[in-house]
């Protein structure tokens, strides 16, 4: 990028200052690795007023959010441009797709130019290798140079841009060895051509760039397919829906992305609503668990607003479209989640640091080869150094690991597991302690009222107070209370100072008296699985209510499996009798049980354990889950749960822990395989190049082949997840 070009781009951002938005998205070009990402993220500390700066490596979208009273949007854009990256403001998500298509088109043209030129160069080189007359050899070499120029000056433009970025930022990237090879090979060949000394490598350079461009194009297309979070949309939403066409007066199936506000759609039972919209039908029943965490069917009336992601329980509904795609409530969250999923991870940062050291080492070693052979046989030194720089490249490892990570995240999502950050894939294998909540995790959490103790002591006023306390509570017992009292046609009263404290209970004031519902001492009960809460007036216990719950059939199986991996604990706010009984039923040692735990005590317990996973309700156990090394939410609202948890199960139940471990284990094995392959390939390749067993042309053929090998291994490694889980289903190890 020249100074004039840079100045033009910098000045072009002035219009951003006239826009009202304090948040903008940009399409960014030039970011190839985590080192580039680090340079951009350094601006977080440098620029006062920069609230958020996040780059989605998969979509090449940069999110910038500022405090307009402290900094201008144009200033942030200018700072990023000065680093050498190209920015383009985005008004709509479709603009990014358009830019990506244009880039793919340019890449194909460059690849076509390289293929045509390389084909002709190889024909001329074949004649030289076959023993052409020396006079023709010089002519053919000259023609090869002329044919090589379009590749060097046009097709190889991405590599030159990468080199300019290195020159500007002094940040080593994975393309540096390629540029070194091209400069060394071209410069040496041109010198020999001018002086008619033979030993030209235009064919090797052309083949290297052609194969690199082809593999890079293939990688980009694979990344565009797999390295994004669009896979989350069909997981939660329908991708096509029946749309009313006024001209033909019929419904016709159309892609959801083509819908606009005011369109009328028809959805059916068990479908997920793909839009935010107003109900046209008289009434409807929906499951809104993904949005609200409420698993019970919810009734909606005509003109009520329905949210995308809700599951249809009625047979057939007509809805008027209000919002589509990323503008829906869940779409906005999925967009935020997309920014988090493909952010910087510890593993990719570590590998990019290794690649940086490796790149510098190879260039230094090639320089030593040139110095060593300079006095005796400089041409031989150039040939060996060139083969070394071409062959020994960290591209395979640096590009394959992010792809493997994205494939693992996608596979997990298809199994009903949403992982918020790529770090989780690496961290799960470190877990030594597994802490389970009781209600809604190892049990269904679907309570039904059983009885009062003592019986017949409460009045209608008490029931009205209890109903008013529990109607807005989010704990499963609160919902069971509400259902029980609604069936009794209990009326509501107006409470002052209503409050819900997760893990403790609810409270409020009426006519100067303080009422609360919270855990209570157990009285006599024939069923130790019954959960109980006390009804208090002015801190005096009036009565105890008992609720029944059922143990999930998979709980015992998963506990037995996890005991082979580490320690298993049960952490609950319920009383000791209930918790210990459940522990005996599922096989958790009684010494690993902590009952009647407050939210603060749960956090303290989690903090006392090393490498701990907390598995529980994403809302009620949010604080404890957020403190764990890996937090897993097995139920509740996805939006609320993923604010605290690292992992969210879209289908209730603990059996998906099996699948989580399968995905993470295969990811680890695949990455380790890449690392061993890369180390062995580069070691043997470097030795062969240094000893002169490989010439630059052979090196040019081997180098892209290594990248393609690890990419194919990534794809195959993730496919084995499906095979492993399928075998588990056949052997009935999962659903027992």
XYZ file of C-alpha atoms in Angstrom:
736
model
C 0.000 0.000 0.000
C 1.608 3.275 -1.083
C 1.617 6.475 0.976
C -0.922 8.094 -1.371
C -3.209 5.068 -1.203
C -2.977 5.041 2.578
C -3.724 8.764 2.810
C -6.717 8.329 0.515
C -8.118 5.548 2.682
C -7.515 7.446 5.910
C -9.294 10.542 4.600
C -12.200 8.412 3.355
C -13.218 7.593 6.949
C -14.134 11.201 7.841
C -17.768 10.588 6.895
C -18.075 8.130 9.823
C -18.009 11.060 12.234
C -21.337 12.308 10.855
C -23.138 9.005 11.550
C -25.140 8.713 14.794
C -24.008 5.151 15.543
C -21.455 4.502 18.281
C -21.079 0.934 17.026
C -20.033 -0.113 13.528
C -18.932 -3.211 11.656
C -16.171 -3.218 9.054
C -14.981 -5.765 6.543
C -11.219 -6.098 7.035
C -8.606 -7.531 4.672
C -5.012 -8.493 5.404
C -5.491 -10.401 8.667
C -3.874 -13.811 8.233
C -2.978 -15.019 11.728
C -3.133 -14.366 15.465
C -0.111 -12.056 15.261
C -2.156 -9.724 13.063
C -5.008 -10.023 15.534
C -2.696 -9.101 18.395
C -1.556 -5.929 16.621
C -5.171 -4.822 16.210
C -6.127 -5.690 19.801
C -3.254 -3.573 21.129
C -5.425 -0.585 20.209
C -7.742 -1.508 23.099
C -5.137 -0.189 25.533
C -3.844 2.552 23.267
C -7.093 4.364 22.439
C -9.075 5.996 25.239
C -12.798 5.774 24.529
C -12.581 2.498 22.589
C -15.167 0.398 24.436
C -15.112 -2.742 22.304
C -12.912 -4.000 19.477
C -13.544 -7.541 18.275
C -12.554 -9.327 15.083
C -14.417 -12.376 13.788
C -11.653 -14.233 11.921
C -14.142 -16.380 10.022
C -16.242 -13.611 8.464
C -13.463 -10.976 8.476
C -15.860 -8.631 10.265
C -14.479 -6.136 12.776
C -16.831 -4.816 15.468
C -15.970 -1.360 16.827
C -17.873 0.306 19.680
C -16.795 3.688 21.042
C -17.638 6.415 23.517
C -18.329 9.270 21.080
C -17.575 11.838 23.758
C -13.960 10.637 23.940
C -13.007 9.409 20.470
C -14.179 9.550 16.857
C -14.991 6.463 14.813
C -12.776 7.767 12.000
C -9.819 7.900 14.383
C -10.181 4.210 15.253
C -10.523 3.299 11.560
C -7.471 5.411 10.724
C -5.352 3.698 13.382
C -6.244 0.269 11.983
C -5.521 1.415 8.408
C -2.120 2.756 9.454
C -1.262 -0.772 10.598
C -1.651 -1.802 6.960
C -5.128 -3.379 6.936
C -7.896 -2.477 4.491
C -11.227 -1.502 6.048
C -14.636 -1.148 4.451
C -17.635 0.027 6.551
C -20.644 -2.308 6.446
C -24.234 -1.096 6.527
C -25.861 -4.543 6.234
C -24.632 -8.147 6.772
C -25.205 -8.901 3.061
C -22.498 -6.387 2.138
C -19.883 -8.652 3.708
C -21.059 -11.586 1.598
C -20.849 -9.423 -1.520
C -17.286 -8.347 -0.678
C -16.340 -11.984 -0.067
C -17.746 -13.016 -3.453
C -15.782 -10.254 -5.169
C -12.613 -11.416 -3.428
C -13.249 -15.010 -4.521
C -13.698 -13.788 -8.088
C -10.390 -11.884 -7.997
C -8.660 -14.928 -6.533
C -9.984 -17.121 -9.343
C -8.729 -14.680 -11.976
C -5.305 -14.608 -10.335
C -5.292 -18.387 -10.149
C -6.266 -18.625 -13.830
C -3.449 -16.274 -14.858
C -0.978 -18.306 -12.795
C -2.207 -21.602 -14.281
C -1.964 -20.378 -17.884
C 1.517 -18.916 -17.405
C 2.825 -21.901 -15.439
C 1.572 -24.340 -18.068
C 3.534 -22.572 -20.796
C 6.619 -22.183 -18.570
C 6.614 -25.921 -17.854
C 6.464 -26.667 -21.599
C 9.541 -24.499 -22.169
C 11.322 -26.027 -19.170
C 10.556 -29.546 -20.413
C 12.366 -28.723 -23.654
C 15.377 -27.459 -21.701
C 15.447 -30.543 -19.467
C 15.210 -32.730 -22.568
C 18.485 -31.256 -23.891
C 17.575 -28.301 -26.087
C 20.317 -26.502 -27.972
C 22.106 -23.921 -25.702
C 20.928 -21.093 -27.959
C 17.330 -22.167 -27.500
C 17.832 -22.664 -23.752
C 18.536 -18.948 -23.332
C 15.510 -18.024 -25.469
C 13.271 -20.415 -23.558
C 14.558 -19.090 -20.214
C 13.889 -15.523 -21.372
C 10.374 -16.452 -22.450
C 9.882 -18.211 -19.100
C 10.827 -14.978 -17.328
C 8.335 -12.972 -19.392
C 5.626 -15.563 -18.689
C 6.534 -15.495 -14.999
C 6.044 -11.719 -14.708
C 2.175 -11.846 -14.688
C 2.347 -14.393 -11.868
C 4.894 -12.352 -9.936
C 3.226 -8.967 -10.373
C -0.481 -9.898 -10.487
C -1.274 -13.386 -9.178
C 1.144 -13.123 -6.233
C -0.377 -9.823 -5.084
C -1.734 -11.323 -1.800
C 1.786 -12.392 -0.811
C 3.237 -8.952 -1.605
C 0.497 -7.349 0.496
C 1.448 -9.686 3.324
C 5.102 -8.668 2.948
C 4.200 -4.954 3.025
C 2.213 -5.630 6.183
C 5.299 -7.259 7.732
C 7.448 -4.304 6.641
C 5.022 -1.832 8.220
C 4.237 -3.661 11.471
C 7.476 -5.683 11.866
C 5.225 -8.605 12.788
C 6.385 -11.930 11.362
C 3.616 -13.827 9.551
C 3.399 -17.231 7.890
C 3.819 -15.768 4.371
C 7.301 -14.430 5.118
C 9.097 -17.635 4.102
C 7.136 -17.699 0.840
C 8.118 -14.129 -0.005
C 11.715 -14.907 0.956
C 11.711 -17.880 -1.420
C 10.167 -15.860 -4.268
C 12.584 -12.940 -3.860
C 15.615 -15.230 -3.535
C 14.631 -17.496 -6.416
C 13.564 -14.717 -8.775
C 16.534 -12.478 -8.001
C 19.075 -15.274 -8.453
C 17.390 -16.526 -11.643
C 17.219 -13.037 -13.155
C 20.900 -12.423 -12.368
C 21.887 -15.696 -14.027
C 19.624 -14.991 -17.004
C 21.191 -11.568 -17.594
C 24.682 -13.003 -17.360
C 23.761 -16.190 -19.290
C 24.969 -18.387 -16.452
C 22.104 -20.938 -16.446
C 20.532 -22.173 -13.192
C 17.204 -20.337 -13.430
C 14.230 -21.320 -11.283
C 11.324 -19.573 -12.984
C 9.582 -22.932 -13.380
C 9.998 -23.728 -9.673
C 8.783 -20.261 -8.616
C 5.811 -20.420 -10.976
C 4.831 -23.896 -9.775
C 5.242 -22.853 -6.137
C 3.005 -19.804 -6.511
C 0.424 -21.701 -8.579
C 0.108 -24.500 -6.030
C 0.094 -22.051 -3.142
C -2.612 -19.940 -4.760
C -4.665 -23.056 -5.514
C -4.333 -24.425 -1.969
C -4.967 -20.956 -0.492
C -8.119 -20.557 -2.601
C -9.289 -24.019 -1.552
C -8.585 -23.198 2.088
C -10.475 -19.899 1.871
C -13.526 -21.645 0.444
C -13.366 -24.316 3.151
C -13.096 -21.596 5.782
C -16.057 -19.738 4.309
C -18.068 -22.919 4.567
C -16.947 -24.143 7.971
C -15.237 -21.228 9.751
C -18.417 -19.302 10.503
C -21.331 -19.496 12.889
C -24.114 -19.583 10.322
C -24.514 -23.227 11.348
C -26.244 -21.962 14.526
C -29.192 -20.515 12.581
C -30.615 -23.780 11.165
C -29.965 -25.374 14.573
C -32.466 -23.000 16.198
C -34.511 -21.652 13.281
C -36.193 -22.879 10.121
C -34.352 -21.886 6.929
C -37.459 -21.979 4.710
C -41.113 -21.284 5.430
C -44.504 -21.110 3.692
C -45.194 -17.511 2.561
C -48.558 -16.081 1.431
C -48.492 -14.886 -2.187
C -51.414 -12.442 -2.776
C -51.197 -12.690 -6.572
C -51.773 -16.453 -6.592
C -53.634 -16.539 -3.256
C -51.588 -19.520 -2.089
C -48.762 -20.301 0.317
C -45.420 -21.156 -1.249
C -42.212 -22.325 0.429
C -39.543 -19.602 0.297
C -36.141 -18.989 1.990
C -36.495 -17.117 5.283
C -33.706 -14.696 4.310
C -35.942 -13.325 1.515
C -38.772 -12.356 3.887
C -39.591 -8.710 4.570
C -41.663 -6.915 7.199
C -45.383 -7.403 6.573
C -45.111 -10.801 4.863
C -47.556 -13.417 6.115
C -46.103 -16.843 6.866
C -47.598 -20.153 7.948
C -45.763 -22.381 10.413
C -46.571 -25.846 11.678
C -46.302 -27.976 14.804
C -42.736 -28.798 15.972
C -41.189 -26.119 13.744
C -39.029 -23.367 15.229
C -40.357 -19.894 14.518
C -37.821 -18.257 12.133
C -38.914 -14.621 12.597
C -40.154 -12.146 15.179
C -43.774 -11.490 14.304
C -47.379 -10.787 15.322
C -49.814 -13.660 15.734
C -52.656 -13.571 13.190
C -54.354 -16.758 14.416
C -56.756 -16.446 17.344
C -54.432 -18.156 19.828
C -51.326 -20.305 19.953
C -49.210 -22.444 22.260
C -45.431 -22.190 22.027
C -42.397 -23.466 23.910
C -40.217 -20.422 24.539
C -37.465 -22.211 26.516
C -34.634 -21.018 24.260
C -35.658 -17.398 24.791
C -37.050 -17.303 28.322
C -35.984 -20.591 29.903
C -39.670 -21.451 30.509
C -40.155 -25.068 29.404
C -43.911 -25.145 30.046
C -46.203 -24.366 27.074
C -47.051 -20.664 26.866
C -50.375 -19.376 25.529
C -50.429 -16.374 23.173
C -53.399 -14.467 21.811
C -54.043 -12.717 18.502
C -51.688 -9.743 17.869
C -49.228 -10.893 20.524
C -45.545 -10.580 19.601
C -43.809 -13.935 19.092
C -40.035 -14.331 19.056
C -37.851 -16.331 16.689
C -36.536 -19.555 18.215
C -39.836 -20.432 19.923
C -41.088 -23.934 19.130
C -44.603 -24.260 17.713
C -46.890 -26.540 19.752
C -50.141 -25.694 17.929
C -50.993 -27.485 14.697
C -50.804 -24.507 12.312
C -50.286 -20.758 12.793
C -50.339 -17.635 10.641
C -47.924 -14.871 11.582
C -47.166 -11.394 10.247
C -43.414 -10.864 9.922
C -41.869 -8.046 11.988
C -38.136 -8.861 11.991
C -35.938 -11.336 10.120
C -32.429 -12.734 10.533
C -29.921 -10.785 12.610
C -32.535 -8.144 13.513
C -34.619 -10.630 15.529
C -34.091 -10.915 19.256
C -32.295 -14.248 18.979
C -30.556 -13.154 15.763
C -28.920 -10.240 17.556
C -27.648 -12.618 20.205
C -26.362 -15.140 17.646
C -24.446 -12.294 16.003
C -22.808 -11.472 19.343
C -22.114 -15.164 19.942
C -20.499 -15.408 16.492
C -18.025 -12.691 17.486
C -17.064 -14.649 20.610
C -16.807 -18.138 19.114
C -14.001 -17.377 16.663
C -12.044 -15.028 18.847
C -8.464 -15.494 19.964
C -7.747 -18.739 21.852
C -4.793 -19.826 23.952
C -3.984 -22.675 21.588
C -3.944 -20.624 18.391
C -1.915 -17.896 20.095
C 0.631 -20.475 21.243
C 0.882 -22.067 17.798
C 1.280 -18.708 16.092
C 4.077 -17.848 18.505
C 5.777 -21.124 17.587
C 5.255 -20.393 13.880
C 6.862 -16.967 14.314
C 10.012 -18.468 15.908
C 10.074 -21.221 13.282
C 9.855 -18.734 10.402
C 12.731 -16.626 11.728
C 14.818 -19.780 12.314
C 14.325 -21.069 8.765
C 15.258 -17.729 7.206
C 18.350 -17.567 9.432
C 19.323 -21.132 8.505
C 18.896 -20.355 4.781
C 21.156 -17.317 5.212
C 23.826 -19.513 6.812
C 23.631 -21.895 3.854
C 24.253 -19.028 1.434
C 27.200 -17.818 3.511
C 28.649 -21.328 3.757
C 28.491 -22.048 0.013
C 29.347 -18.512 -1.166
C 33.137 -19.046 -1.463
C 32.949 -22.388 -3.286
C 29.604 -22.947 -5.032
C 27.136 -20.092 -4.578
C 24.637 -21.630 -7.041
C 24.481 -24.811 -4.969
C 23.953 -22.707 -1.848
C 21.102 -20.820 -3.483
C 19.477 -24.075 -4.614
C 19.638 -25.619 -1.128
C 18.575 -22.425 0.641
C 15.712 -21.977 -1.797
C 14.513 -25.563 -1.326
C 14.732 -25.130 2.458
C 12.720 -21.892 2.544
C 10.087 -23.294 0.193
C 9.676 -26.651 1.908
C 9.913 -25.721 5.586
C 6.823 -23.585 6.150
C 4.440 -23.414 9.143
C 1.423 -22.794 6.907
C 0.044 -26.309 7.373
C -0.121 -26.014 11.146
C -1.043 -22.336 11.300
C -4.015 -22.724 8.970
C -5.275 -26.211 9.823
C -5.711 -25.769 13.589
C -8.252 -22.891 13.359
C -10.150 -24.951 10.783
C -10.135 -28.010 13.049
C -11.393 -25.848 15.909
C -14.262 -24.478 13.833
C -15.224 -27.938 12.585
C -15.331 -29.184 16.173
C -17.566 -26.285 17.245
C -19.894 -26.944 14.317
C -20.088 -30.677 15.031
C -20.857 -29.958 18.680
C -23.702 -27.622 17.715
C -25.267 -30.321 15.558
C -25.270 -32.576 18.612
C -27.174 -29.949 20.595
C -24.091 -28.456 22.256
C -23.315 -24.763 21.804
C -19.753 -23.899 22.848
C -19.192 -20.197 23.438
C -15.420 -20.123 23.023
C -12.841 -22.287 21.254
C -10.757 -22.449 24.449
C -13.310 -24.879 25.883
C -12.283 -27.572 23.374
C -8.807 -27.588 24.866
C -9.787 -27.011 28.508
C -12.309 -29.863 28.895
C -9.521 -32.464 28.877
C -7.995 -30.780 31.974
C -11.113 -31.177 34.121
C -10.459 -33.134 37.323
C -13.579 -32.292 39.336
C -17.207 -32.443 38.181
C -19.784 -30.566 40.264
C -23.496 -31.178 39.623
C -26.492 -29.205 40.719
C -29.490 -31.286 41.731
C -32.708 -29.679 40.537
C -33.180 -29.697 36.773
C -29.768 -31.265 36.207
C -29.712 -34.766 37.703
C -33.484 -34.525 38.162
C -36.071 -33.258 35.686
C -36.799 -30.153 37.736
C -40.475 -30.429 36.839
C -42.034 -30.234 40.273
C -45.608 -31.018 41.244
C -47.147 -29.988 44.548
C -47.513 -32.940 46.928
C -48.723 -31.754 50.345
C -48.491 -29.228 53.186
C -47.162 -29.920 56.651
C -48.919 -29.267 58.926
C -52.069 -29.587 56.867
C -55.145 -27.271 56.973
C -53.398 -24.430 58.769
C -53.271 -21.887 55.913
C -56.057 -19.496 54.950
C -57.155 -18.101 51.605
C -55.176 -14.940 52.449
C -52.038 -17.039 52.877
C -52.610 -18.724 49.539
C -53.079 -15.307 47.916
C -49.793 -14.091 49.424
C -47.970 -17.253 48.315
C -49.380 -16.899 44.784
C -48.261 -13.260 44.640
C -44.784 -14.172 45.895
C -44.248 -17.005 43.420
C -45.954 -15.849 40.221
C -42.813 -14.091 38.908
C -40.258 -16.514 40.408
C -37.988 -18.321 37.976
C -37.114 -21.333 40.107
C -38.928 -24.588 39.090
C -40.561 -24.801 42.537
C -42.000 -21.322 42.009
C -43.561 -22.447 38.754
C -44.991 -25.547 40.450
C -46.422 -23.376 43.231
C -48.062 -21.082 40.666
C -49.590 -24.016 38.779
C -50.948 -25.551 41.986
C -52.521 -22.290 43.182
C -53.944 -21.403 39.772
C -55.800 -24.711 39.843
C -57.307 -23.532 43.169
C -58.392 -20.237 41.481
C -56.312 -18.275 43.974
C -56.446 -14.488 43.649
C -53.463 -12.129 43.775
C -52.672 -9.382 46.250
C -50.372 -6.367 45.938
C -47.024 -6.874 47.665
C -44.387 -4.248 48.376
C -40.646 -4.830 48.011
C -40.952 -8.130 46.140
C -37.547 -9.745 45.672
C -36.141 -13.016 44.330
C -32.657 -14.171 45.326
C -31.487 -17.151 43.279
C -30.662 -20.092 45.510
C -32.500 -18.583 48.500
C -36.124 -17.770 47.733
C -38.673 -14.970 47.332
C -39.938 -12.326 49.745
C -42.277 -9.329 50.020
C -44.241 -7.100 52.399
C -47.986 -6.767 53.011
C -49.662 -4.532 55.580
C -46.485 -4.186 57.624
C -45.760 -7.920 57.722
C -42.748 -9.551 56.032
C -43.416 -12.773 54.121
C -40.934 -15.105 52.463
C -40.678 -18.544 50.928
C -37.327 -20.241 51.339
C -35.725 -23.521 52.357
C -37.066 -25.040 55.559
C -36.203 -27.872 57.959
C -37.637 -31.230 56.925
C -40.582 -32.605 58.817
C -41.747 -36.177 58.436
C -42.026 -37.428 54.860
C -42.263 -40.926 53.419
C -40.462 -39.870 50.243
C -36.895 -38.555 50.673
C -36.929 -37.232 47.099
C -39.596 -34.691 47.966
C -38.261 -31.140 47.936
C -39.529 -28.726 50.528
C -39.803 -24.971 51.074
C -41.062 -23.055 54.069
C -43.672 -20.299 54.201
C -42.546 -17.665 56.719
C -44.263 -14.650 58.285
C -41.994 -12.212 60.090
C -39.273 -14.923 60.173
C -41.641 -17.429 61.821
C -42.193 -20.710 59.962
C -45.921 -21.267 59.371
C -45.930 -24.311 57.076
C -43.770 -26.470 54.823
C -44.768 -27.330 51.234
C -43.510 -30.539 49.603
C -42.954 -31.024 45.872
C -42.149 -34.160 43.940
C -39.411 -34.538 41.285
C -37.976 -37.428 39.254
C -34.359 -38.484 38.653
C -33.306 -38.397 35.014
C -32.696 -41.983 33.778
C -29.271 -41.020 32.332
C -27.958 -39.466 35.551
C -26.559 -42.643 37.111
C -24.849 -43.674 33.881
C -23.100 -40.329 33.346
C -21.966 -40.200 36.988
C -20.357 -43.643 36.716
C -18.567 -42.582 33.537
C -17.289 -39.350 35.040
C -15.971 -41.077 38.164
C -13.408 -42.714 35.873
C -12.244 -39.240 34.798
C -12.101 -37.516 38.185
C -14.036 -36.590 41.316
C -17.807 -36.081 41.175
C -19.595 -33.745 43.593
C -23.221 -32.839 44.283
C -23.826 -29.208 45.241
C -27.368 -28.129 46.071
C -29.392 -25.640 48.056
C -31.835 -28.378 49.078
C -31.838 -30.043 52.480
C -29.361 -32.747 53.404
C -31.839 -35.686 53.386
C -32.963 -35.067 49.819
C -29.478 -34.419 48.495
C -27.922 -37.466 50.167
C -30.732 -39.707 48.945
C -30.180 -38.534 45.369
C -26.413 -39.022 45.771
C -26.972 -42.650 46.816
C -29.302 -43.241 43.869
C -26.840 -41.976 41.233
C -23.626 -43.172 42.875
C -22.027 -39.981 44.221
C -19.979 -40.561 47.423
C -21.657 -38.961 50.443
C -18.412 -37.229 51.429
C -18.668 -35.354 48.092
C -22.121 -33.969 48.890
C -22.791 -30.397 50.047
C -26.403 -29.516 50.816
C -28.284 -26.380 51.915
C -25.667 -24.307 50.069
C -26.337 -20.608 49.499
C -25.176 -18.972 46.231
C -22.153 -17.562 48.086
C -21.278 -20.993 49.509
C -21.564 -22.530 46.053
C -19.048 -20.016 44.702
C -16.687 -20.715 47.610
C -16.984 -24.442 46.967
C -16.182 -24.013 43.264
C -13.210 -21.780 44.079
C -11.802 -24.467 46.376
C -11.483 -26.987 43.514
C -8.838 -27.114 40.785
C -9.864 -27.586 37.150
C -13.541 -27.804 37.995
C -16.600 -28.149 35.743
C -19.941 -26.927 37.098
C -23.013 -28.485 35.489
C -26.317 -26.872 36.366
C -29.156 -24.488 35.572
C -27.947 -21.522 33.522
C -30.086 -19.060 35.518
C -30.271 -20.353 39.088
C -26.611 -21.453 39.155
C -25.258 -18.627 37.005
C -22.731 -17.279 39.512
C -21.270 -20.699 40.376
C -21.171 -21.685 36.708
C -19.319 -18.495 35.785
C -16.657 -19.217 38.436
C -15.933 -22.767 37.209
C -13.052 -23.628 34.891
C -15.723 -24.842 32.457
C -19.377 -23.972 33.075
C -22.132 -26.099 31.516
C -25.802 -25.054 31.435
C -28.157 -27.970 30.824
C -31.401 -25.978 30.801
C -32.823 -22.472 30.820
C -32.755 -19.588 28.371
C -29.872 -19.849 25.918
C -29.398 -16.084 25.952
C -29.246 -15.887 29.756
C -27.296 -19.131 30.224
C -24.433 -18.299 27.866
C -23.776 -15.045 29.697
C -22.391 -17.193 32.525
C -21.744 -20.632 31.007
C -19.148 -21.755 28.468
C -21.372 -24.541 27.141
C -25.133 -24.719 26.626
C -27.211 -27.819 25.819
C -30.105 -27.022 23.484
C -31.763 -30.291 24.563
C -32.288 -30.794 28.296
C -30.422 -33.613 29.990
C -26.914 -34.554 31.080
C -26.268 -37.279 28.499
C -24.825 -34.707 26.111
C -21.765 -34.558 28.340
C -20.734 -37.763 26.542
C -20.849 -35.937 23.226
C -18.988 -32.927 24.623
C -16.111 -35.164 25.715
C -16.121 -36.984 22.355
C -15.837 -33.727 20.417
C -13.078 -32.359 22.654
C -11.088 -35.610 22.694
C -11.120 -35.964 18.912
C -10.223 -32.290 18.548
C -7.217 -32.810 20.842
C -6.110 -35.935 18.966
C -6.464 -34.217 15.590
C -4.476 -31.163 16.694
C -1.752 -33.310 18.239
C -1.618 -35.310 15.010
C -1.161 -32.055 13.069
C 1.640 -30.990 15.370
C 3.521 -34.294 15.056
C 3.031 -34.374 11.291
C 4.187 -30.778 10.918
C 7.236 -31.352 13.128
C 8.227 -34.555 11.304
C 7.576 -33.095 7.852
C 9.554 -29.925 8.515
C 12.430 -31.788 10.187
C 12.847 -34.331 7.404
C 12.192 -31.748 4.702
C 14.732 -29.331 6.158
C 17.389 -32.040 6.412
C 16.732 -33.181 2.842
C 16.950 -29.600 1.552
C 20.142 -28.806 3.512
C 21.834 -32.007 2.300
C 20.825 -31.280 -1.300
C 18.449 -34.234 -1.802
C 15.551 -31.969 -2.828
C 15.646 -29.283 -5.488
C 13.381 -26.186 -5.500
C 10.905 -27.686 -7.989
C 10.292 -30.788 -5.860
C 10.037 -28.555 -2.778
C 7.428 -26.443 -4.568
C 5.361 -29.581 -5.164
C 5.697 -30.930 -1.617
C 4.962 -27.728 0.286
C 1.277 -27.236 -0.771
C 0.754 -30.998 -0.551
C 1.543 -30.869 3.175
C -1.042 -28.140 3.731
C -3.709 -30.086 1.874
C -2.833 -33.226 3.862
C -3.504 -31.636 7.239
C -6.635 -29.927 5.936
C -8.051 -33.246 4.754
C -7.057 -34.783 8.089
C -9.036 -32.064 9.856
C -12.142 -32.845 7.842
C -11.778 -36.583 8.393
C -11.008 -36.187 12.105
C -14.291 -34.398 12.699
C -16.217 -37.012 10.717
C -15.029 -39.658 13.171
C -17.112 -37.916 15.845
C -20.293 -38.997 14.067
C -18.994 -42.571 13.733
C -18.055 -42.745 17.420
C -21.401 -41.425 18.621
C -23.285 -43.686 16.203
C -21.473 -46.710 17.660
C -22.382 -45.559 21.177
C -26.042 -45.404 20.229
C -25.851 -48.922 18.778
C -24.239 -50.257 21.949
C -26.799 -48.334 24.093
C -24.087 -46.586 26.068
C -25.721 -43.179 25.810
C -29.423 -43.611 26.401
C -29.583 -46.163 29.182
